[in-house]
Amino acid sequence: MTGAGSPHSLRSRLRSLRPAPFGADSAGKRLERIHRSPNFADGVFQNPVGARTRPSGGSGLELAKVYVDKESRARRGPAGTIPVYPTTLADIAEPPASGLRLTWMGHSSVLAEIDGRRVLFDPVWGERCSPFAFAGPKRLHPTPVPLASLGSVDVVVISHDHYDHLDLPTIKALATTDTVFAVPLGVGAHLESWGVPASRLRELDWNESTEVGDLRLTATPARHFCGRGLRNQQHTLWASWAVRGPEHRIYHSGDTGYFPGFKDIGAEHGPFDATMIQIGAYSEHWPDIHMTPAEGMRAHLDLQGGRPSGVMLPIHWGTFNLAPHPWAEPGEGTLAAGAEAGAALALPIPGEPFEPTGDAVPATPWWRPVATAPPGGWPATPGVAVHEIVGGGPDASPGAGKPGETADTATPA
């Protein structure tokens, strides 16, 4: 029955009223493929190990108190203007001498130039990571370079469909190019609804790979969750990504809690010249789905076969206020974890290109001049000095968020 009063007709009418940023549900062959996935059971995608995806311990009231506390709220944002590297366009005009260059654009967005190809991870150029233009976590610094000026991109890689990783305005802009999109299962439904042709989608389950030129991209497991609309059906997968070129290998964690599977990913696809590891937006209220800096370092070491090799780039911090911890804490925690492990860190200013296998990997805690210092001041960091930041100062980043102008709401993303 398909008349005006049929259930099918009602679902179609409700779907037509769905706001575009919510994306689209999988249907037809895409949904059939999801149901066949070995990672799909009991009507939802499953994590590699159990994970609570909502604040735990009956602590909703406690969490709310943290968010409204004036002192902690002030520390969740920068105390000054976040610097943005000023010469990104010039620096990425020439190919990297080593064959590998990374440019952290803020949060989890990274442009990776690897063996002659350009890979753009989790691009978010929007002002808010939210379905609404008037509410939700607001960007704390400008994007280092306009998306239209970034140049050609061979493949856009998406880790999962949360708003701080999959941004409607950004995807619509990229849809007008000829780039390929590599995404986890189900995410392709969102992209098609926003104008990306199905022919340019590479939709993968965990441990499936696709090739773009001479790059091999593999969707690897992660411990997280999905969802964009009011009803989260868990019908889109989340993933980390391993990318292998003729000469280099890199890894992007997406969002994930710590789990033993990092060792398996490293054994299968590593060791990596560089890992991009989520170390921000963690909380004791959602310990299973985001890593602390110490856990992020542990994941990096697992991926490298237990040895502090390669370079770790901390991501998923600094750009949006998504958790109760102080704004600078993820950077400080990573600095401490790296020193303890003897691991090489890359600590670029947003937009600062660097070559992980080169001699000039940025390692200065650039955030300290624009953050609220903890009681007692910043800890001593052997071998690291805080130098004058290129592009810093009160006029370095026009339009950056002001202290306290952070998020209307903050939830695990």
Short mmCIF file of C-alpha atoms in Angstrom, two decimals:
data_model
loop_
_atom_site.label_atom_id
_atom_site.label_comp_id
_atom_site.label_asym_id
_atom_site.label_seq_id
_atom_site.Cartn_x
_atom_site.Cartn_y
_atom_site.Cartn_z
CA MET A 1 0.00 0.00 0.00
CA THR A 2 1.47 3.34 -1.06
CA GLY A 3 -1.54 5.65 -0.76
CA ALA A 4 -1.58 8.96 1.02
CA GLY A 5 -2.26 7.32 4.37
CA SER A 6 0.26 4.46 4.06
CA PRO A 7 3.22 4.07 6.45
CA HIS A 8 5.56 4.34 3.45
CA SER A 9 4.02 7.67 2.45
CA LEU A 10 4.24 8.96 6.03
CA ARG A 11 7.93 8.05 6.25
CA SER A 12 8.57 9.81 2.94
CA ARG A 13 6.85 12.98 4.14
CA LEU A 14 8.77 12.95 7.42
CA ARG A 15 12.04 12.39 5.54
CA SER A 16 11.34 15.41 3.34
CA LEU A 17 11.03 17.55 6.49
CA ARG A 18 14.39 16.40 7.84
CA PRO A 19 16.91 19.29 8.03
CA ALA A 20 19.71 18.90 5.47
CA PRO A 21 22.52 18.91 8.08
CA PHE A 22 21.04 15.75 9.62
CA GLY A 23 22.01 13.92 6.44
CA ALA A 24 20.18 10.86 5.15
CA ASP A 25 19.44 7.33 6.25
CA SER A 26 20.85 4.39 4.35
CA ALA A 27 18.43 2.46 2.19
CA GLY A 28 18.36 -0.16 -0.56
CA LYS A 29 21.65 -1.87 -1.42
CA ARG A 30 23.58 0.34 0.98
CA LEU A 31 21.42 -0.77 3.89
CA GLU A 32 21.64 -4.40 2.77
CA ARG A 33 25.42 -4.13 2.81
CA ILE A 34 25.32 -2.64 6.31
CA HIS A 35 23.21 -5.54 7.53
CA ARG A 36 25.74 -8.02 6.07
CA SER A 37 28.66 -6.38 7.85
CA PRO A 38 30.38 -8.60 10.45
CA ASN A 39 30.50 -5.48 12.63
CA PHE A 40 26.72 -5.02 12.61
CA ALA A 41 24.59 -6.94 15.11
CA ASP A 42 21.35 -6.46 17.01
CA GLY A 43 20.38 -3.62 14.72
CA VAL A 44 23.47 -1.46 15.29
CA PHE A 45 27.18 -1.27 14.51
CA GLN A 46 29.25 -2.73 17.34
CA ASN A 47 32.49 -1.53 18.87
CA PRO A 48 35.59 -3.76 18.87
CA VAL A 49 35.27 -3.84 22.67
CA GLY A 50 32.36 -2.65 24.80
CA ALA A 51 31.90 1.09 25.11
CA ARG A 52 29.46 3.38 26.88
CA THR A 53 28.52 6.13 24.47
CA ARG A 54 26.71 8.45 26.88
CA PRO A 55 27.77 10.15 30.14
CA SER A 56 28.03 7.44 32.77
CA GLY A 57 27.48 6.97 36.46
CA GLY A 58 24.28 8.97 36.89
CA SER A 59 26.39 12.10 36.76
CA GLY A 60 24.24 14.36 34.61
CA LEU A 61 23.75 16.92 37.38
CA GLU A 62 27.43 16.85 38.30
CA LEU A 63 28.39 17.40 34.67
CA ALA A 64 25.92 20.29 34.35
CA LYS A 65 27.47 21.97 37.40
CA VAL A 66 30.89 21.80 35.78
CA TYR A 67 29.63 23.52 32.65
CA VAL A 68 28.00 26.41 34.50
CA ASP A 69 30.85 26.98 36.96
CA LYS A 70 32.29 30.38 36.06
CA GLU A 71 35.95 29.57 36.79
CA SER A 72 36.05 26.25 34.95
CA ARG A 73 34.09 27.74 32.05
CA ALA A 74 36.72 30.45 31.62
CA ARG A 75 39.53 27.89 31.52
CA ARG A 76 37.79 25.90 28.79
CA GLY A 77 38.63 28.63 26.31
CA PRO A 78 41.88 30.43 25.46
CA ALA A 79 42.82 33.54 27.42
CA GLY A 80 44.12 35.26 24.30
CA THR A 81 43.97 35.07 20.53
CA ILE A 82 44.94 31.67 19.15
CA PRO A 83 47.74 32.09 16.62
CA VAL A 84 47.27 30.85 13.08
CA TYR A 85 50.29 30.26 10.87
CA PRO A 86 50.34 33.10 8.29
CA THR A 87 52.04 31.61 5.23
CA THR A 88 50.24 28.33 4.65
CA LEU A 89 49.45 29.02 0.99
CA ALA A 90 53.06 29.71 0.10
CA ASP A 91 54.35 26.79 2.12
CA ILE A 92 52.16 24.20 0.42
CA ALA A 93 52.75 25.50 -3.11
CA GLU A 94 55.87 23.37 -3.57
CA PRO A 95 55.96 19.58 -3.08
CA PRO A 96 57.51 18.41 0.19
CA ALA A 97 61.20 17.66 -0.14
CA SER A 98 60.83 14.42 1.85
CA GLY A 99 57.67 13.29 0.07
CA LEU A 100 55.55 13.68 3.22
CA ARG A 101 54.09 16.85 4.71
CA LEU A 102 51.25 17.39 7.18
CA THR A 103 49.31 20.58 7.80
CA TRP A 104 47.02 20.55 10.83
CA MET A 105 44.16 22.92 10.09
CA GLY A 106 42.75 22.63 13.61
CA HIS A 107 40.66 20.02 15.45
CA SER A 108 40.89 16.79 13.39
CA SER A 109 41.31 18.41 9.97
CA VAL A 110 44.68 17.58 8.42
CA LEU A 111 46.00 18.00 4.90
CA ALA A 112 48.46 15.17 4.23
CA GLU A 113 50.71 15.39 1.20
CA ILE A 114 52.09 11.90 0.76
CA ASP A 115 54.15 10.55 -2.12
CA GLY A 116 52.72 12.97 -4.67
CA ARG A 117 49.09 12.72 -3.53
CA ARG A 118 47.00 15.01 -1.34
CA VAL A 119 44.69 13.55 1.32
CA LEU A 120 42.34 15.74 3.37
CA PHE A 121 41.19 14.18 6.65
CA ASP A 122 37.93 15.20 8.37
CA PRO A 123 37.71 18.67 6.81
CA VAL A 124 35.63 21.09 8.88
CA TRP A 125 35.68 24.69 7.64
CA GLY A 126 32.33 25.69 9.16
CA GLU A 127 31.98 28.23 11.96
CA ARG A 128 30.12 25.81 14.23
CA CYS A 129 30.18 22.03 14.52
CA SER A 130 26.43 21.90 14.79
CA PRO A 131 23.35 21.43 12.61
CA PHE A 132 22.40 25.01 13.43
CA ALA A 133 24.07 28.26 12.40
CA PHE A 134 22.99 30.00 15.63
CA ALA A 135 23.91 27.44 18.30
CA GLY A 136 26.51 24.85 19.15
CA PRO A 137 30.28 24.80 19.61
CA LYS A 138 31.84 27.76 17.83
CA ARG A 139 35.24 27.87 16.20
CA LEU A 140 37.91 29.43 18.44
CA HIS A 141 40.25 30.41 15.61
CA PRO A 142 39.82 31.05 11.90
CA THR A 143 40.61 28.38 9.36
CA PRO A 144 44.27 28.85 8.38
CA VAL A 145 43.50 28.88 4.66
CA PRO A 146 40.25 29.29 2.69
CA LEU A 147 38.97 25.98 1.41
CA ALA A 148 38.76 27.33 -2.12
CA SER A 149 42.46 28.24 -1.97
CA LEU A 150 43.64 24.89 -0.70
CA GLY A 151 44.29 23.51 -4.16
CA SER A 152 43.35 20.16 -5.62
CA VAL A 153 42.77 17.22 -3.29
CA ASP A 154 42.99 13.62 -4.47
CA VAL A 155 40.88 12.09 -1.71
CA VAL A 156 38.83 13.34 1.23
CA VAL A 157 38.77 10.89 4.15
CA ILE A 158 35.97 10.98 6.73
CA SER A 159 36.30 9.11 10.04
CA HIS A 160 32.63 9.27 11.13
CA ASP A 161 29.52 11.38 10.85
CA HIS A 162 29.62 13.60 13.95
CA TYR A 163 29.36 17.32 13.23
CA ASP A 164 32.93 18.13 14.22
CA HIS A 165 34.20 15.65 11.59
CA LEU A 166 31.58 15.78 8.84
CA ASP A 167 30.58 19.35 8.02
CA LEU A 168 27.78 20.05 5.54
CA PRO A 169 29.08 23.38 4.13
CA THR A 170 32.56 21.92 3.67
CA ILE A 171 31.31 18.79 1.93
CA LYS A 172 29.05 20.81 -0.37
CA ALA A 173 32.04 22.91 -1.41
CA LEU A 174 34.19 19.84 -2.01
CA ALA A 175 31.37 18.17 -3.93
CA THR A 176 31.93 20.69 -6.73
CA THR A 177 35.48 19.38 -7.24
CA ASP A 178 36.51 16.04 -8.69
CA THR A 179 37.94 14.63 -5.45
CA VAL A 180 37.19 11.09 -4.28
CA PHE A 181 35.62 10.53 -0.84
CA ALA A 182 36.69 7.57 1.30
CA VAL A 183 34.17 7.02 4.10
CA PRO A 184 32.97 4.32 6.50
CA LEU A 185 29.85 2.27 5.72
CA GLY A 186 26.63 4.30 5.75
CA VAL A 187 28.29 7.73 5.65
CA GLY A 188 27.88 7.75 1.88
CA ALA A 189 24.13 8.29 2.33
CA HIS A 190 24.82 11.69 3.91
CA LEU A 191 27.23 12.68 1.16
CA GLU A 192 24.93 11.66 -1.68
CA SER A 193 22.11 13.71 -0.14
CA TRP A 194 24.47 16.71 -0.18
CA GLY A 195 25.41 16.39 -3.84
CA VAL A 196 28.40 14.03 -3.95
CA PRO A 197 27.99 11.63 -6.91
CA ALA A 198 27.92 7.94 -5.98
CA SER A 199 30.71 7.36 -8.52
CA ARG A 200 33.10 9.37 -6.32
CA LEU A 201 32.35 7.47 -3.11
CA ARG A 202 34.52 4.69 -1.69
CA GLU A 203 32.46 3.31 1.21
CA LEU A 204 34.35 0.84 3.36
CA ASP A 205 33.84 -1.55 6.26
CA TRP A 206 36.62 -2.10 8.77
CA ASN A 207 39.70 -3.72 7.24
CA GLU A 208 38.54 -2.97 3.70
CA SER A 209 40.82 -0.94 1.43
CA THR A 210 40.58 1.24 -1.63
CA GLU A 211 43.25 2.62 -3.92
CA VAL A 212 43.53 6.20 -5.13
CA GLY A 213 46.40 6.39 -7.57
CA ASP A 214 49.29 4.66 -5.86
CA LEU A 215 47.89 5.23 -2.36
CA ARG A 216 46.18 2.44 -0.46
CA LEU A 217 43.64 3.62 2.13
CA THR A 218 42.30 1.16 4.72
CA ALA A 219 39.41 1.76 7.12
CA THR A 220 40.61 0.37 10.43
CA PRO A 221 38.65 -0.20 13.66
CA ALA A 222 37.94 2.50 16.22
CA ARG A 223 36.00 2.61 19.51
CA HIS A 224 33.37 5.32 19.18
CA PHE A 225 29.80 5.83 17.92
CA CYS A 226 27.84 7.75 15.29
CA GLY A 227 24.77 9.89 14.76
CA ARG A 228 23.61 13.28 13.47
CA GLY A 229 19.83 13.42 13.87
CA LEU A 230 17.44 13.34 16.78
CA ARG A 231 17.27 9.56 16.48
CA ASN A 232 20.66 7.83 16.44
CA GLN A 233 20.11 4.50 14.73
CA GLN A 234 23.82 3.54 14.75
CA HIS A 235 23.55 2.75 11.03
CA THR A 236 26.77 4.50 10.07
CA LEU A 237 30.18 3.13 10.94
CA TRP A 238 33.10 4.98 12.53
CA ALA A 239 36.70 4.26 11.59
CA SER A 240 40.34 5.16 11.88
CA TRP A 241 42.42 5.19 8.69
CA ALA A 242 45.77 3.80 7.58
CA VAL A 243 47.23 5.28 4.40
CA ARG A 244 50.16 3.68 2.61
CA GLY A 245 52.08 5.21 -0.26
CA PRO A 246 55.07 3.91 -2.17
CA GLU A 247 57.45 5.49 0.37
CA HIS A 248 55.46 6.56 3.45
CA ARG A 249 52.74 5.41 5.83
CA ILE A 250 50.45 7.55 7.99
CA TYR A 251 47.57 6.91 10.38
CA HIS A 252 44.58 9.04 11.44
CA SER A 253 42.69 7.91 14.54
CA GLY A 254 39.41 9.73 14.00
CA ASP A 255 37.63 9.66 17.37
CA THR A 256 38.21 6.63 19.56
CA GLY A 257 38.61 5.34 23.04
CA TYR A 258 41.69 3.29 23.80
CA PHE A 259 41.45 -0.41 22.92
CA PRO A 260 43.94 -3.24 22.32
CA GLY A 261 43.26 -3.22 18.58
CA PHE A 262 45.85 -0.49 18.01
CA LYS A 263 48.51 -3.18 18.27
CA ASP A 264 46.82 -5.19 15.51
CA ILE A 265 46.50 -2.12 13.28
CA GLY A 266 50.18 -1.36 13.76
CA ALA A 267 51.22 -4.92 13.04
CA GLU A 268 49.14 -5.00 9.85
CA HIS A 269 49.71 -1.51 8.46
CA GLY A 270 52.61 0.10 10.37
CA PRO A 271 54.97 1.24 11.50
CA PHE A 272 53.98 4.75 10.50
CA ASP A 273 56.06 7.79 9.65
CA ALA A 274 53.39 9.85 11.42
CA THR A 275 50.30 9.19 13.48
CA MET A 276 47.51 11.72 13.97
CA ILE A 277 45.98 10.84 17.33
CA GLN A 278 42.87 12.17 19.12
CA ILE A 279 43.88 13.55 22.54
CA GLY A 280 41.13 16.09 23.30
CA ALA A 281 37.45 16.28 24.33
CA TYR A 282 37.90 13.49 26.87
CA SER A 283 36.09 13.25 30.19
CA GLU A 284 35.61 10.85 33.07
CA HIS A 285 31.94 10.98 32.11
CA TRP A 286 32.61 9.30 28.73
CA PRO A 287 35.88 7.36 29.24
CA ASP A 288 35.30 4.73 26.57
CA ILE A 289 34.92 6.84 23.43
CA HIS A 290 37.67 9.50 23.63
CA MET A 291 41.29 9.11 24.70
CA THR A 292 43.19 11.16 27.22
CA PRO A 293 46.66 12.36 26.16
CA ALA A 294 48.25 9.47 28.09
CA GLU A 295 45.99 7.00 26.30
CA GLY A 296 46.72 8.68 22.99
CA MET A 297 50.45 8.20 23.55
CA ARG A 298 49.83 4.58 24.48
CA ALA A 299 47.93 4.14 21.21
CA HIS A 300 50.79 5.75 19.28
CA LEU A 301 53.29 3.34 20.83
CA ASP A 302 51.01 0.37 20.09
CA LEU A 303 50.73 1.45 16.47
CA GLN A 304 54.52 1.62 16.27
CA GLY A 305 55.09 -1.88 17.60
CA GLY A 306 55.74 -0.68 21.15
CA ARG A 307 58.62 1.60 20.17
CA PRO A 308 58.64 5.44 20.24
CA SER A 309 59.26 5.71 16.50
CA GLY A 310 57.78 8.08 13.96
CA VAL A 311 56.12 11.36 14.94
CA MET A 312 52.83 11.80 16.77
CA LEU A 313 50.63 14.76 15.84
CA PRO A 314 47.95 15.42 18.50
CA ILE A 315 44.55 16.23 16.99
CA HIS A 316 40.96 16.87 18.10
CA TRP A 317 41.75 19.79 20.39
CA GLY A 318 42.24 23.55 20.45
CA THR A 319 39.58 24.55 17.90
CA PHE A 320 36.22 23.77 19.54
CA ASN A 321 35.14 23.55 23.16
CA LEU A 322 33.67 20.04 23.45
CA ALA A 323 34.50 18.87 26.98
CA PRO A 324 34.91 20.12 30.57
CA HIS A 325 38.72 20.02 30.64
CA PRO A 326 40.79 23.24 30.41
CA TRP A 327 41.56 24.36 26.86
CA ALA A 328 45.33 23.82 27.12
CA GLU A 329 45.21 20.55 29.04
CA PRO A 330 45.33 18.22 26.01
CA GLY A 331 48.48 19.93 24.74
CA GLU A 332 50.15 19.86 28.14
CA GLY A 333 49.16 16.26 28.72
CA THR A 334 50.57 15.22 25.36
CA LEU A 335 53.80 17.08 26.07
CA ALA A 336 54.18 15.21 29.36
CA ALA A 337 53.27 11.84 27.87
CA GLY A 338 55.73 12.32 25.01
CA ALA A 339 58.54 13.22 27.40
CA GLU A 340 57.84 10.16 29.54
CA ALA A 341 57.76 7.82 26.54
CA GLY A 342 60.69 9.41 24.75
CA ALA A 343 58.45 9.87 21.71
CA ALA A 344 58.79 12.54 19.03
CA LEU A 345 55.88 15.00 18.94
CA ALA A 346 54.77 17.48 16.31
CA LEU A 347 53.18 20.55 17.91
CA PRO A 348 52.38 22.88 15.01
CA ILE A 349 50.42 26.08 15.22
CA PRO A 350 47.16 25.61 13.27
CA GLY A 351 48.08 25.85 9.60
CA GLU A 352 51.83 25.30 10.05
CA PRO A 353 53.08 22.73 7.52
CA PHE A 354 55.84 20.36 8.58
CA GLU A 355 57.59 17.26 7.26
CA PRO A 356 57.52 14.46 9.86
CA THR A 357 60.69 12.86 8.50
CA GLY A 358 62.50 16.19 8.16
CA ASP A 359 64.72 18.11 10.56
CA ALA A 360 62.34 20.95 11.46
CA VAL A 361 59.38 19.34 13.22
CA PRO A 362 57.69 21.98 15.43
CA ALA A 363 57.86 21.02 19.10
CA THR A 364 57.15 24.25 21.01
CA PRO A 365 54.12 24.46 23.36
CA TRP A 366 52.69 27.33 21.31
CA TRP A 367 49.46 27.46 23.34
CA ARG A 368 51.04 28.68 26.59
CA PRO A 369 51.17 32.41 25.73
CA VAL A 370 47.42 32.40 24.99
CA ALA A 371 46.20 30.03 27.73
CA THR A 372 45.37 30.50 31.39
CA ALA A 373 48.34 29.13 33.30
CA PRO A 374 47.56 26.52 35.96
CA PRO A 375 48.15 27.32 39.66
CA GLY A 376 51.91 27.37 40.16
CA GLY A 377 52.63 28.11 36.52
CA TRP A 378 53.55 25.90 33.59
CA PRO A 379 55.60 22.80 34.35
CA ALA A 380 59.22 22.73 33.25
CA THR A 381 59.67 20.80 30.03
CA PRO A 382 63.25 19.59 29.47
CA GLY A 383 64.59 20.55 26.07
CA VAL A 384 61.56 22.68 25.17
CA ALA A 385 61.44 26.47 25.25
CA VAL A 386 58.52 28.77 24.54
CA HIS A 387 59.68 31.02 21.72
CA GLU A 388 57.89 33.91 20.10
CA ILE A 389 55.15 32.43 17.98
CA VAL A 390 55.12 33.21 14.29
CA GLY A 391 51.85 34.92 13.56
CA GLY A 392 51.08 35.39 17.27
CA GLY A 393 49.97 38.46 19.10
CA PRO A 394 46.62 40.14 19.55
CA ASP A 395 46.13 40.89 15.87
CA ALA A 396 47.33 37.56 14.47
CA SER A 397 43.99 35.88 13.96
CA PRO A 398 41.20 38.27 13.05
CA GLY A 399 37.84 36.78 13.87
CA ALA A 400 39.09 34.22 16.37
CA GLY A 401 36.76 33.34 19.19
CA LYS A 402 37.05 35.44 22.32
CA PRO A 403 37.63 33.92 25.75
CA GLY A 404 34.33 32.53 26.95
CA GLU A 405 32.86 32.59 23.43
CA THR A 406 33.11 28.85 23.07
CA ALA A 407 30.16 26.48 23.08
CA ASP A 408 26.50 26.90 23.76
CA THR A 409 26.50 23.23 24.64
CA ALA A 410 29.27 20.68 24.78
CA THR A 411 28.78 16.96 24.28
CA PRO A 412 31.07 14.08 23.42
CA ALA A 413 31.61 14.13 19.65
#
